[in-house]
Short mmCIF file of C-alpha atoms in Angstrom, two decimals:
data_model
loop_
_atom_site.label_atom_id
_atom_site.label_comp_id
_atom_site.label_asym_id
_atom_site.label_seq_id
_atom_site.Cartn_x
_atom_site.Cartn_y
_atom_site.Cartn_z
CA UNK A 30 1.05 7.37 19.68
CA UNK A 31 2.20 4.91 22.36
CA UNK A 32 -1.24 3.26 22.31
CA UNK A 33 -1.41 3.10 18.53
CA UNK A 34 2.06 1.61 18.22
CA UNK A 35 1.65 -0.84 21.09
CA UNK A 36 2.23 -4.42 19.86
CA UNK A 37 -1.25 -5.50 20.94
CA UNK A 38 -2.89 -2.69 18.92
CA UNK A 39 -0.75 -3.41 15.89
CA UNK A 40 -1.56 -7.15 16.10
CA UNK A 41 -5.30 -6.44 16.37
CA UNK A 42 -5.24 -4.07 13.38
CA UNK A 43 -3.29 -6.62 11.33
CA UNK A 44 -5.94 -9.26 12.18
CA UNK A 45 -8.79 -6.96 11.13
CA UNK A 46 -7.03 -6.19 7.82
CA UNK A 47 -6.48 -9.90 7.20
CA UNK A 48 -10.24 -10.40 7.52
CA UNK A 49 -10.94 -7.78 4.87
CA UNK A 50 -11.74 -4.86 7.15
CA UNK A 51 -10.66 -1.51 5.69
CA UNK A 52 -8.66 0.46 8.23
CA UNK A 53 -7.84 4.12 7.66
CA UNK A 54 -4.34 5.10 8.70
CA UNK A 55 -4.16 7.42 11.66
CA UNK A 56 -2.63 10.76 10.65
CA UNK A 57 0.07 12.63 12.58
CA UNK A 58 -0.46 15.95 14.33
CA UNK A 59 -1.17 17.57 17.67
CA UNK A 60 -2.69 15.16 20.19
CA UNK A 61 -4.81 15.90 23.27
CA UNK A 62 -1.75 16.43 25.41
CA UNK A 63 1.37 18.43 24.67
CA UNK A 64 2.79 15.76 22.39
CA UNK A 65 2.68 15.52 18.61
CA UNK A 66 2.61 12.31 16.59
CA UNK A 67 0.51 9.56 15.05
CA UNK A 68 -2.79 8.74 16.72
CA UNK A 69 -5.21 11.42 15.55
CA UNK A 70 -8.63 10.53 14.19
CA UNK A 71 -8.71 10.65 10.42
CA UNK A 72 -10.21 13.88 9.02
CA UNK A 73 -13.98 13.64 8.40
CA UNK A 74 -13.58 14.26 4.66
CA UNK A 75 -11.10 11.38 4.45
CA UNK A 76 -13.51 9.08 6.25
CA UNK A 77 -16.36 10.21 3.97
CA UNK A 78 -14.23 9.59 0.85
CA UNK A 79 -13.40 6.06 2.05
CA UNK A 80 -17.06 5.35 2.73
CA UNK A 81 -18.17 6.63 -0.69
CA UNK A 82 -15.55 4.45 -2.41
CA UNK A 83 -16.69 1.40 -0.40
CA UNK A 84 -20.33 2.08 -1.27
CA UNK A 85 -19.46 2.63 -4.95
CA UNK A 86 -17.80 -0.79 -4.95
CA UNK A 87 -20.90 -2.44 -3.51
CA UNK A 88 -23.08 -1.02 -6.26
CA UNK A 89 -20.48 -0.85 -9.00
CA UNK A 90 -21.56 -1.62 -12.54
CA UNK A 91 -17.91 -2.19 -13.45
CA UNK A 92 -16.11 -5.34 -12.29
CA UNK A 93 -14.85 -4.65 -8.78
CA UNK A 94 -11.10 -4.97 -8.67
CA UNK A 95 -10.54 -5.25 -12.43
CA UNK A 96 -7.51 -2.98 -12.04
CA UNK A 97 -6.22 -4.83 -8.98
CA UNK A 98 -2.42 -5.22 -9.19
CA UNK A 99 -1.95 -2.31 -11.59
CA UNK A 100 -0.14 0.92 -10.80
CA UNK A 101 -1.86 3.96 -12.29
CA UNK A 102 -0.54 7.52 -12.61
CA UNK A 103 -2.95 10.39 -13.26
CA UNK A 104 -2.07 14.04 -13.83
CA UNK A 105 -4.74 16.64 -13.18
CA UNK A 106 -5.35 20.35 -12.79
CA UNK A 107 -3.82 23.35 -14.61
CA UNK A 108 -0.22 24.37 -14.27
CA UNK A 109 0.71 27.97 -13.42
CA UNK A 110 3.75 29.79 -14.82
CA UNK A 111 4.79 32.71 -12.56
CA UNK A 112 5.33 36.21 -13.93
CA UNK A 113 6.18 37.55 -10.48
CA UNK A 114 5.34 36.58 -6.86
CA UNK A 115 1.64 37.44 -7.30
CA UNK A 116 0.86 36.87 -11.00
CA UNK A 117 0.95 33.84 -13.27
CA UNK A 118 -0.05 32.51 -16.67
CA UNK A 119 -2.64 29.81 -16.21
CA UNK A 120 -5.66 28.12 -17.73
CA UNK A 121 -9.25 27.31 -16.85
CA UNK A 122 -8.78 23.62 -15.94
CA UNK A 123 -10.60 22.66 -12.72
CA UNK A 124 -8.95 19.26 -12.37
CA UNK A 125 -12.36 17.57 -11.98
CA UNK A 126 -11.93 15.07 -14.84
CA UNK A 127 -8.43 14.02 -13.77
CA UNK A 128 -9.51 13.62 -10.13
CA UNK A 129 -12.55 11.58 -11.27
CA UNK A 130 -10.16 9.26 -13.15
CA UNK A 131 -7.99 8.86 -10.08
CA UNK A 132 -11.00 7.99 -7.91
CA UNK A 133 -12.42 5.58 -10.47
CA UNK A 134 -9.09 3.78 -10.82
CA UNK A 135 -8.87 3.39 -7.04
CA UNK A 136 -12.45 2.15 -6.89
CA UNK A 137 -11.49 -0.52 -9.43
CA UNK A 138 -8.56 -1.70 -7.31
CA UNK A 139 -5.56 0.15 -8.80
CA UNK A 140 -2.76 1.63 -6.75
CA UNK A 141 -3.07 5.29 -7.73
CA UNK A 142 -0.66 8.21 -7.77
CA UNK A 143 -2.07 11.61 -8.68
CA UNK A 144 0.21 14.46 -9.71
CA UNK A 145 -1.95 17.50 -9.08
CA UNK A 146 -1.44 21.02 -10.38
CA UNK A 147 -3.42 23.86 -8.73
CA UNK A 148 -7.14 23.25 -8.70
CA UNK A 149 -10.28 24.76 -7.25
CA UNK A 150 -11.41 21.26 -6.38
CA UNK A 151 -10.38 19.16 -3.33
CA UNK A 152 -7.67 16.68 -4.17
CA UNK A 153 -8.78 13.01 -4.34
CA UNK A 154 -8.42 11.16 -1.05
CA UNK A 155 -7.06 8.05 -2.72
CA UNK A 156 -3.53 6.75 -3.08
CA UNK A 157 -0.62 9.19 -3.19
CA UNK A 158 -1.08 12.82 -4.20
CA UNK A 159 1.95 14.83 -5.38
CA UNK A 160 1.29 18.56 -5.57
CA UNK A 161 3.08 20.69 -8.23
CA UNK A 162 2.61 24.17 -9.63
CA UNK A 163 4.55 24.64 -12.86
CA UNK A 164 5.02 22.55 -16.02
CA UNK A 165 8.68 21.94 -15.11
CA UNK A 166 7.66 20.70 -11.66
CA UNK A 167 5.06 18.42 -13.26
CA UNK A 168 7.63 17.07 -15.73
CA UNK A 169 10.03 16.24 -12.87
CA UNK A 170 7.31 14.54 -10.85
CA UNK A 171 6.07 12.52 -13.84
CA UNK A 172 9.64 11.40 -14.64
CA UNK A 173 10.06 10.14 -11.08
CA UNK A 174 6.78 8.25 -10.96
CA UNK A 175 6.22 7.00 -14.52
CA UNK A 176 8.82 4.21 -14.75
CA UNK A 177 6.96 2.00 -12.26
CA UNK A 178 3.50 2.64 -13.69
CA UNK A 179 1.41 0.25 -15.81
CA UNK A 180 -0.98 3.00 -16.95
CA UNK A 181 -0.34 6.75 -17.24
CA UNK A 182 -3.27 9.09 -17.85
CA UNK A 183 -2.17 12.65 -18.69
CA UNK A 184 -5.34 14.57 -17.92
CA UNK A 185 -3.64 17.77 -16.68
CA UNK A 186 -3.75 21.00 -18.66
CA UNK A 187 -0.02 21.76 -18.93
CA UNK A 188 1.03 25.22 -20.10
CA UNK A 189 2.72 25.17 -23.52
CA UNK A 190 4.78 28.25 -22.67
CA UNK A 191 6.33 29.96 -19.66
CA UNK A 192 7.84 33.44 -19.20
CA UNK A 193 11.53 33.65 -20.16
CA UNK A 194 12.03 35.57 -16.93
CA UNK A 195 10.02 35.49 -13.73
CA UNK A 196 10.53 38.59 -11.61
CA UNK A 197 11.49 38.24 -7.92
CA UNK A 198 9.35 41.24 -6.94
CA UNK A 199 5.93 42.38 -8.04
CA UNK A 200 5.96 44.03 -11.49
CA UNK A 201 4.85 47.66 -11.03
CA UNK A 202 2.56 49.35 -13.51
CA UNK A 203 4.55 52.58 -13.20
CA UNK A 204 2.34 54.51 -15.58
CA UNK A 205 2.89 52.28 -18.61
CA UNK A 206 -0.13 51.34 -20.74
CA UNK A 207 1.40 48.30 -22.43
CA UNK A 208 3.77 45.55 -21.45
CA UNK A 209 5.40 42.89 -23.60
CA UNK A 210 6.03 39.34 -22.36
CA UNK A 211 8.64 37.04 -23.86
CA UNK A 212 7.67 33.36 -23.58
CA UNK A 213 9.58 30.12 -24.14
CA UNK A 214 8.23 26.64 -24.83
CA UNK A 215 7.75 24.20 -21.98
CA UNK A 216 8.88 20.62 -22.51
CA UNK A 217 6.39 18.20 -24.06
CA UNK A 218 5.88 15.89 -21.12
CA UNK A 219 3.71 13.43 -23.07
CA UNK A 220 6.28 13.13 -25.89
CA UNK A 221 8.99 12.40 -23.32
CA UNK A 222 6.86 9.71 -21.72
CA UNK A 223 6.18 8.04 -25.05
CA UNK A 224 9.85 8.14 -26.04
CA UNK A 225 10.95 6.49 -22.77
CA UNK A 226 8.08 4.12 -22.02
CA UNK A 227 8.78 0.62 -20.87
CA UNK A 228 7.33 -2.42 -22.69
CA UNK A 229 3.66 -2.98 -21.91
CA UNK A 230 3.08 0.45 -20.40
CA UNK A 231 -0.11 2.15 -21.59
CA UNK A 232 -0.13 5.92 -22.05
CA UNK A 233 -3.28 8.07 -22.42
CA UNK A 234 -3.08 11.66 -23.57
CA UNK A 235 -5.70 14.42 -23.62
CA UNK A 236 -6.44 16.87 -26.40
CA UNK A 237 -8.55 19.86 -25.40
CA UNK A 238 -9.48 21.49 -28.67
CA UNK A 239 -11.73 24.13 -30.21
CA UNK A 240 -12.95 24.12 -33.77
CA UNK A 241 -12.42 26.84 -36.32
CA UNK A 242 -13.05 27.47 -40.04
CA UNK A 243 -10.44 24.88 -41.01
CA UNK A 244 -11.58 21.90 -38.95
CA UNK A 245 -13.70 20.74 -36.04
CA UNK A 246 -12.46 20.16 -32.52
CA UNK A 247 -12.84 16.40 -33.11
CA UNK A 248 -10.72 16.59 -36.24
CA UNK A 249 -7.96 18.46 -34.44
CA UNK A 250 -8.04 15.89 -31.63
CA UNK A 251 -7.73 13.01 -34.14
CA UNK A 252 -4.77 14.80 -35.77
CA UNK A 253 -3.09 15.21 -32.40
CA UNK A 254 -3.64 11.53 -31.67
CA UNK A 255 -1.75 10.65 -34.85
CA UNK A 256 1.09 13.08 -34.25
CA UNK A 257 1.65 12.34 -30.55
CA UNK A 258 1.50 8.55 -30.75
CA UNK A 259 -0.04 7.90 -27.32
CA UNK A 260 -1.91 4.56 -27.10
CA UNK A 261 -5.10 6.54 -26.56
CA UNK A 262 -5.96 10.22 -26.91
CA UNK A 263 -9.05 11.61 -25.24
CA UNK A 264 -10.47 14.35 -27.42
CA UNK A 265 -12.25 17.06 -25.47
CA UNK A 266 -14.17 19.84 -27.25
CA UNK A 267 -13.80 22.96 -25.08
CA UNK A 268 -15.33 25.60 -27.39
CA UNK A 269 -16.84 28.31 -25.21
CA UNK A 270 -15.24 26.89 -22.09
CA UNK A 271 -18.39 25.11 -20.97
CA UNK A 272 -16.53 21.96 -19.91
CA UNK A 273 -14.23 23.76 -17.46
CA UNK A 274 -15.52 23.39 -13.90
CA UNK A 275 -18.55 21.41 -15.02
CA UNK A 276 -19.54 18.10 -13.47
CA UNK A 277 -20.27 16.68 -16.95
CA UNK A 278 -18.12 16.06 -19.94
CA UNK A 279 -18.24 14.64 -23.51
CA UNK A 280 -15.22 12.98 -25.04
CA UNK A 281 -14.14 10.96 -28.08
CA UNK A 282 -11.31 8.47 -27.59
CA UNK A 283 -8.85 7.83 -30.42
CA UNK A 284 -6.11 5.25 -30.90
CA UNK A 285 -2.56 6.12 -31.96
CA UNK A 286 -3.58 6.21 -35.63
CA UNK A 287 -6.38 8.71 -35.00
CA UNK A 288 -9.16 6.13 -35.28
CA UNK A 289 -12.20 6.56 -33.05
CA UNK A 290 -12.41 3.68 -30.57
CA UNK A 291 -14.97 4.96 -28.05
CA UNK A 292 -16.99 7.94 -26.93
CA UNK A 293 -18.63 8.93 -23.67
CA UNK A 294 -20.90 11.68 -22.42
CA UNK A 295 -22.32 12.37 -18.98
CA UNK A 296 -21.04 12.92 -15.45
CA UNK A 297 -17.24 13.09 -15.25
CA UNK A 298 -17.21 9.97 -13.06
CA UNK A 299 -18.96 8.08 -15.81
CA UNK A 300 -16.58 9.46 -18.44
CA UNK A 301 -13.66 8.43 -16.22
CA UNK A 302 -14.84 4.81 -16.27
CA UNK A 303 -15.18 4.88 -20.06
CA UNK A 304 -11.59 6.09 -20.39
CA UNK A 305 -10.36 3.41 -18.00
CA UNK A 306 -12.37 0.76 -19.90
CA UNK A 307 -10.55 1.68 -23.13
CA UNK A 308 -7.18 1.75 -21.38
CA UNK A 309 -7.75 -1.53 -19.53
CA UNK A 310 -8.28 -3.33 -22.83
CA UNK A 311 -4.71 -2.46 -23.76
CA UNK A 312 -3.02 -3.54 -20.52
CA UNK A 313 -1.01 -6.79 -20.46
CA UNK A 314 -3.18 -9.87 -19.90
CA UNK A 315 -6.24 -8.42 -21.59
#
């Protein structure tokens, strides 16, 4: 830590940064002696992530830095609503699409904050990552971060309901064959964002839908786009659950009136860029 924070080291690092060299921050932790502090080597996966982002920029098909100067908030993963200390109500979201959007935004120069619900995937090694578990925790984190954001992409799968009561100890089966759960609605985080947005802020919602005898998944997504009023709504057909955990996706993007403005299909990284393309066109100065 003393070496890292020595004025000569700090001056040399500042000079390198001024010449365009990317320098990874040194994390804190146990050092080779008995002391603890800054000065550790960055974790290998963090170094790899930075290298991949740098290489992506070299071969990018999208304009490098076209989101430079913009603050972007992305939510990802699936919230969990506890029944007791070991059980919860959840969903099948892997977080892959949200994390892909966060990485793509960073690759295009944005300052990114990711609010991440539980996921089977590693969190993106870009910007700030805020970890949450429940819908109420996500709402609080979004409320804190959203006011300073230029673009908010709500890709997380947030539970619509939570148990009225969460037990402090494990619920015992105790010979009963049935059990009834009483649920209450979670707040509509997207609706709250839209109601309190600041001028010029762009908000993107997601609609994971399945079709039925009444309408198709795409029709339901278009209807949600009209009712929610987000600038863009990404319609995601999840019939059969094939999208969850997959590296590929297929989406249709609607405006606030439910009109189709774009579509994308392919790897989730490619879909992420298509979503950001549509959102970028709505940002101030475009």
